PDB file of C-alpha atoms in Angstrom:
ATOM      1  CA  PRO D 867       7.357   4.477  25.227  1.00  0.00           C
ATOM      2  CA  ILE D 868       5.870   7.888  26.347  1.00  0.00           C
ATOM      3  CA  ARG D 869       8.287  10.313  27.647  1.00  0.00           C
ATOM      4  CA  LEU D 870       7.024  13.168  29.855  1.00  0.00           C
ATOM      5  CA  TYR D 871       8.756  15.875  31.956  1.00  0.00           C
ATOM      6  CA  SER D 872       7.610  18.667  34.104  1.00  0.00           C
ATOM      7  CA  ILE D 873       8.766  21.375  36.267  1.00  0.00           C
ATOM      8  CA  PRO D 874       6.006  22.203  38.754  1.00  0.00           C
ATOM      9  CA  ASN D 875       5.872  24.874  41.437  1.00  0.00           C
ATOM     10  CA  LEU D 876       4.964  22.760  44.678  1.00  0.00           C
ATOM     11  CA  MET D 877       4.341  23.311  48.343  1.00  0.00           C
ATOM     12  CA  ARG D 878       5.317  21.083  51.125  1.00  0.00           C
ATOM     13  CA  TYR D 879       2.755  20.312  53.792  1.00  0.00           C
ATOM     14  CA  GLU D 880       5.063  20.599  56.658  1.00  0.00           C
ATOM     15  CA  ARG D 881       6.833  23.326  58.614  1.00  0.00           C
ATOM     16  CA  PRO D 882       9.613  25.137  56.746  1.00  0.00           C
ATOM     17  CA  GLN D 883      13.128  24.181  57.867  1.00  0.00           C
ATOM     18  CA  ARG D 884      16.490  25.635  57.390  1.00  0.00           C
ATOM     19  CA  GLY D 885      17.091  25.250  53.646  1.00  0.00           C
ATOM     20  CA  ARG D 886      13.663  23.821  52.963  1.00  0.00           C
ATOM     21  CA  LEU D 887      11.142  26.335  52.289  1.00  0.00           C
ATOM     22  CA  ARG D 888       7.519  25.451  52.179  1.00  0.00           C
ATOM     23  CA  GLU D 889       7.327  26.479  48.381  1.00  0.00           C
ATOM     24  CA  PHE D 890       9.762  24.954  45.811  1.00  0.00           C
ATOM     25  CA  TRP D 891      10.519  24.031  42.222  1.00  0.00           C
ATOM     26  CA  GLN D 892      10.870  20.362  41.275  1.00  0.00           C
ATOM     27  CA  PHE D 893      11.892  18.636  38.018  1.00  0.00           C
ATOM     28  CA  ASN D 894       9.945  15.350  37.216  1.00  0.00           C
ATOM     29  CA  ALA D 895      10.836  12.960  34.412  1.00  0.00           C
ATOM     30  CA  ASP D 896       8.921   9.910  33.549  1.00  0.00           C
ATOM     31  CA  VAL D 897       8.939   7.120  30.968  1.00  0.00           C
ATOM     32  CA  PHE D 898       5.858   5.064  30.551  1.00  0.00           C
ATOM     33  CA  GLY D 899       5.354   1.836  28.527  1.00  0.00           C
ATOM     34  CA  ALA D 900       9.084   0.638  28.968  1.00  0.00           C
ATOM     35  CA  ASP D 901      10.559  -2.099  30.664  1.00  0.00           C
ATOM     36  CA  SER D 902      13.886  -1.452  32.607  1.00  0.00           C
ATOM     37  CA  ALA D 903      15.289   0.257  29.449  1.00  0.00           C
ATOM     38  CA  GLY D 904      13.076   3.318  30.637  1.00  0.00           C
ATOM     39  CA  GLU D 905      14.755   3.119  34.101  1.00  0.00           C
ATOM     40  CA  ILE D 906      18.227   3.137  32.432  1.00  0.00           C
ATOM     41  CA  GLU D 907      17.193   6.045  30.357  1.00  0.00           C
ATOM     42  CA  ILE D 908      15.998   8.049  33.426  1.00  0.00           C
ATOM     43  CA  LEU D 909      19.391   7.340  35.191  1.00  0.00           C
ATOM     44  CA  LYS D 910      21.357   8.442  32.058  1.00  0.00           C
ATOM     45  CA  MET D 911      19.290  11.574  31.680  1.00  0.00           C
ATOM     46  CA  SER D 912      19.859  12.506  35.373  1.00  0.00           C
ATOM     47  CA  ILE D 913      23.515  11.840  35.112  1.00  0.00           C
ATOM     48  CA  SER D 914      23.664  13.972  31.778  1.00  0.00           C
ATOM     49  CA  LEU D 915      21.531  16.813  33.488  1.00  0.00           C
ATOM     50  CA  LEU D 916      23.881  17.040  36.494  1.00  0.00           C
ATOM     51  CA  LYS D 917      26.967  16.971  34.401  1.00  0.00           C
ATOM     52  CA  SER D 918      25.334  19.798  32.070  1.00  0.00           C
ATOM     53  CA  PHE D 919      25.124  21.781  35.145  1.00  0.00           C
ATOM     54  CA  GLY D 920      29.014  21.319  35.682  1.00  0.00           C
ATOM     55  CA  ALA D 921      28.651  18.648  38.307  1.00  0.00           C
ATOM     56  CA  THR D 922      31.379  15.893  38.281  1.00  0.00           C
ATOM     57  CA  GLN D 923      31.101  12.534  39.870  1.00  0.00           C
ATOM     58  CA  GLU D 924      32.229  13.915  43.159  1.00  0.00           C
ATOM     59  CA  HIS D 925      29.456  16.184  43.455  1.00  0.00           C
ATOM     60  CA  PHE D 926      26.713  13.594  43.389  1.00  0.00           C
ATOM     61  CA  GLU D 927      25.557  10.045  43.662  1.00  0.00           C
ATOM     62  CA  ILE D 928      22.707   8.048  42.237  1.00  0.00           C
ATOM     63  CA  GLN D 929      21.050   5.781  44.906  1.00  0.00           C
ATOM     64  CA  VAL D 930      19.090   2.811  43.507  1.00  0.00           C
ATOM     65  CA  ASN D 931      16.715   0.797  45.759  1.00  0.00           C
ATOM     66  CA  ASP D 932      15.445  -2.473  44.453  1.00  0.00           C
ATOM     67  CA  ARG D 933      12.812  -3.988  46.847  1.00  0.00           C
ATOM     68  CA  ARG D 934      13.256  -7.324  45.227  1.00  0.00           C
ATOM     69  CA  PHE D 935      17.029  -7.554  46.250  1.00  0.00           C
ATOM     70  CA  VAL D 936      16.147  -6.207  49.887  1.00  0.00           C
ATOM     71  CA  ASP D 937      13.472  -8.966  50.157  1.00  0.00           C
ATOM     72  CA  PHE D 938      15.780 -11.579  48.708  1.00  0.00           C
ATOM     73  CA  VAL D 939      18.573 -10.557  51.575  1.00  0.00           C
ATOM     74  CA  PHE D 940      15.897 -10.775  54.035  1.00  0.00           C
ATOM     75  CA  HIS D 941      14.111 -13.921  53.110  1.00  0.00           C
ATOM     76  CA  GLY D 942      16.776 -15.820  51.023  1.00  0.00           C
ATOM     77  CA  ILE D 943      19.892 -14.899  52.959  1.00  0.00           C
ATOM     78  CA  LEU D 944      18.679 -14.137  56.491  1.00  0.00           C
ATOM     79  CA  SER D 945      15.769 -16.589  56.328  1.00  0.00           C
ATOM     80  CA  LEU D 946      13.506 -14.135  58.188  1.00  0.00           C
ATOM     81  CA  ASP D 947       9.701 -14.511  58.137  1.00  0.00           C
ATOM     82  CA  GLN D 948       7.389 -11.762  56.909  1.00  0.00           C
ATOM     83  CA  ASP D 949       6.918 -10.298  60.399  1.00  0.00           C
ATOM     84  CA  GLN D 950      10.653 -10.095  61.111  1.00  0.00           C
ATOM     85  CA  ALA D 951      11.197  -8.466  57.551  1.00  0.00           C
ATOM     86  CA  THR D 952       8.477  -5.841  58.064  1.00  0.00           C
ATOM     87  CA  LYS D 953      10.118  -4.996  61.615  1.00  0.00           C
ATOM     88  CA  LEU D 954      13.497  -4.541  59.955  1.00  0.00           C
ATOM     89  CA  TYR D 955      12.064  -2.381  57.103  1.00  0.00           C
ATOM     90  CA  LYS D 956      10.862  -0.027  59.876  1.00  0.00           C
ATOM     91  CA  LEU D 957      14.177  -0.327  61.695  1.00  0.00           C
ATOM     92  CA  ILE D 958      16.123   0.798  58.632  1.00  0.00           C
ATOM     93  CA  ASP D 959      14.079   3.935  58.496  1.00  0.00           C
ATOM     94  CA  ALA D 960      15.153   4.803  61.989  1.00  0.00           C
ATOM     95  CA  LYS D 961      18.768   3.531  61.830  1.00  0.00           C
ATOM     96  CA  ASN D 962      20.197   7.075  61.437  1.00  0.00           C
ATOM     97  CA  LYS D 963      18.315   8.270  64.389  1.00  0.00           C
ATOM     98  CA  MET D 964      19.683   5.947  66.936  1.00  0.00           C
ATOM     99  CA  ASP D 965      23.089   4.985  68.174  1.00  0.00           C
ATOM    100  CA  GLU D 966      24.675   1.939  66.779  1.00  0.00           C
ATOM    101  CA  GLU D 967      24.543  -0.285  69.757  1.00  0.00           C
ATOM    102  CA  LYS D 968      20.734   0.294  70.173  1.00  0.00           C
ATOM    103  CA  PHE D 969      20.408  -0.472  66.547  1.00  0.00           C
ATOM    104  CA  LEU D 970      22.286  -3.739  66.785  1.00  0.00           C
ATOM    105  CA  ASN D 971      20.600  -4.822  69.763  1.00  0.00           C
ATOM    106  CA  GLN D 972      17.021  -4.283  68.152  1.00  0.00           C
ATOM    107  CA  VAL D 973      18.182  -6.138  64.942  1.00  0.00           C
ATOM    108  CA  GLU D 974      19.474  -9.089  67.114  1.00  0.00           C
ATOM    109  CA  GLU D 975      16.151  -8.873  69.075  1.00  0.00           C
ATOM    110  CA  ILE D 976      14.054  -9.076  65.935  1.00  0.00           C
ATOM    111  CA  THR D 977      16.173 -11.781  63.952  1.00  0.00           C
ATOM    112  CA  GLY D 978      16.793 -13.684  67.184  1.00  0.00           C
ATOM    113  CA  HIS D 979      20.174 -14.478  65.952  1.00  0.00           C
ATOM    114  CA  GLN D 980      23.628 -12.829  66.468  1.00  0.00           C
ATOM    115  CA  GLU D 981      25.094 -14.019  63.227  1.00  0.00           C
ATOM    116  CA  LYS D 982      22.002 -12.686  61.252  1.00  0.00           C
ATOM    117  CA  ALA D 983      22.247  -9.381  63.262  1.00  0.00           C
ATOM    118  CA  LYS D 984      25.890  -9.146  61.892  1.00  0.00           C
ATOM    119  CA  LEU D 985      24.844 -10.080  58.173  1.00  0.00           C
ATOM    120  CA  PHE D 986      22.007  -7.581  58.379  1.00  0.00           C
ATOM    121  CA  LYS D 987      24.414  -4.644  59.552  1.00  0.00           C
ATOM    122  CA  GLN D 988      26.595  -5.586  56.630  1.00  0.00           C
ATOM    123  CA  PHE D 989      23.773  -5.255  54.438  1.00  0.00           C
ATOM    124  CA  THR D 990      22.889  -1.836  55.782  1.00  0.00           C
ATOM    125  CA  GLU D 991      26.518  -0.625  55.162  1.00  0.00           C
ATOM    126  CA  LEU D 992      26.299  -1.210  51.382  1.00  0.00           C
ATOM    127  CA  ARG D 993      26.990   2.000  49.605  1.00  0.00           C
ATOM    128  CA  SER D 994      28.106   1.100  46.074  1.00  0.00           C
ATOM    129  CA  VAL D 995      27.581  -1.456  43.250  1.00  0.00           C
ATOM    130  CA  ASP D 996      31.056  -2.825  44.214  1.00  0.00           C
ATOM    131  CA  ASP D 997      30.006  -3.416  47.702  1.00  0.00           C
ATOM    132  CA  ILE D 998      26.853  -5.202  46.497  1.00  0.00           C
ATOM    133  CA  LYS D 999      28.959  -7.468  44.190  1.00  0.00           C
ATOM    134  CA  LYS D1000      31.222  -8.334  47.124  1.00  0.00           C
ATOM    135  CA  PHE D1001      28.413  -9.060  49.478  1.00  0.00           C
ATOM    136  CA  ILE D1002      26.673 -11.366  47.000  1.00  0.00           C
ATOM    137  CA  SER D1003      29.991 -12.967  46.142  1.00  0.00           C
ATOM    138  CA  THR D1004      30.037 -14.285  49.844  1.00  0.00           C
ATOM    139  CA  PHE D1005      27.031 -16.346  49.201  1.00  0.00           C
ATOM    140  CA  PHE D1006      27.118 -17.029  45.480  1.00  0.00           C
ATOM    141  CA  GLU D1007      29.703 -17.727  42.915  1.00  0.00           C
ATOM    142  CA  THR D1008      28.984 -14.591  40.834  1.00  0.00           C
ATOM    143  CA  THR D1009      29.875 -10.965  41.342  1.00  0.00           C
ATOM    144  CA  SER D1010      27.816  -9.958  38.317  1.00  0.00           C
ATOM    145  CA  LEU D1011      24.586  -8.446  39.360  1.00  0.00           C
ATOM    146  CA  ALA D1012      23.001  -9.265  36.047  1.00  0.00           C
ATOM    147  CA  ASP D1013      24.099 -12.898  36.492  1.00  0.00           C
ATOM    148  CA  PHE D1014      23.061 -12.973  40.035  1.00  0.00           C
ATOM    149  CA  TYR D1015      19.421 -11.899  39.245  1.00  0.00           C
ATOM    150  CA  HIS D1016      19.135 -14.119  36.037  1.00  0.00           C
ATOM    151  CA  SER D1017      20.211 -17.232  38.097  1.00  0.00           C
ATOM    152  CA  LYS D1018      17.751 -16.815  41.003  1.00  0.00           C
ATOM    153  CA  THR D1019      14.751 -17.801  39.226  1.00  0.00           C
ATOM    154  CA  GLU D1020      13.551 -19.814  42.170  1.00  0.00           C
ATOM    155  CA  THR D1021      13.606 -16.871  44.573  1.00  0.00           C
ATOM    156  CA  PRO D1022      11.511 -13.906  44.883  1.00  0.00           C
ATOM    157  CA  LEU D1023      13.872 -12.286  42.263  1.00  0.00           C
ATOM    158  CA  ALA D1024      12.164 -14.333  39.487  1.00  0.00           C
ATOM    159  CA  VAL D1025      11.921 -10.796  37.605  1.00  0.00           C
ATOM    160  CA  SER D1026      15.203 -11.064  35.388  1.00  0.00           C
ATOM    161  CA  THR D1027      13.628 -10.004  32.352  1.00  0.00           C
ATOM    162  CA  HIS D1028      13.045  -6.624  33.986  1.00  0.00           C
ATOM    163  CA  VAL D1029      15.844  -6.327  36.332  1.00  0.00           C
ATOM    164  CA  LYS D1030      18.786  -7.790  34.369  1.00  0.00           C
ATOM    165  CA  PRO D1031      19.238  -5.015  31.855  1.00  0.00           C
ATOM    166  CA  LEU D1032      19.328  -2.417  34.719  1.00  0.00           C
ATOM    167  CA  TYR D1033      22.179  -4.304  36.474  1.00  0.00           C
ATOM    168  CA  GLU D1034      23.901  -4.820  33.282  1.00  0.00           C
ATOM    169  CA  PHE D1035      23.918  -1.103  33.240  1.00  0.00           C
ATOM    170  CA  PHE D1036      25.915  -1.062  36.672  1.00  0.00           C
ATOM    171  CA  ASP D1037      28.123  -3.886  35.811  1.00  0.00           C
ATOM    172  CA  HIS D1038      29.860  -1.652  33.019  1.00  0.00           C
TER     173      HIS D1038
END
């Protein structure tokens, strides 16, 4: 694998805001030519870098998004069609800009089902690996994310050779 990093001076193409100047410095790190081991390496490097600056676990959080998991929830658990899924993706982006009642009404309108809207709300409230494991366990007989991904070979998650090592990292 090829490992590259850079610390460029960048400019935002937007109006400056409080605490967000137009000009800023950004640290970039990339691993090319590696499977999920490269993603794990980036996560470990990020954690190590933050800790080297004196940060503790209370000072930061690592947020990981996996579109395949979201797609599986939308299609495999909520049984949504592609049009409904696309609308929910857009709604997620606007979630924090509207009150909860309006959000839930729009979810119910898109899904056409109150129970699906409740499940979707649960999904949007997942905040940790433990939350995800608990959510998965309500539908499947496993709480191991690696096992979950590995066992779903008939779903859009048939990417277990790429994803499983990443979720094994979170299982420990």
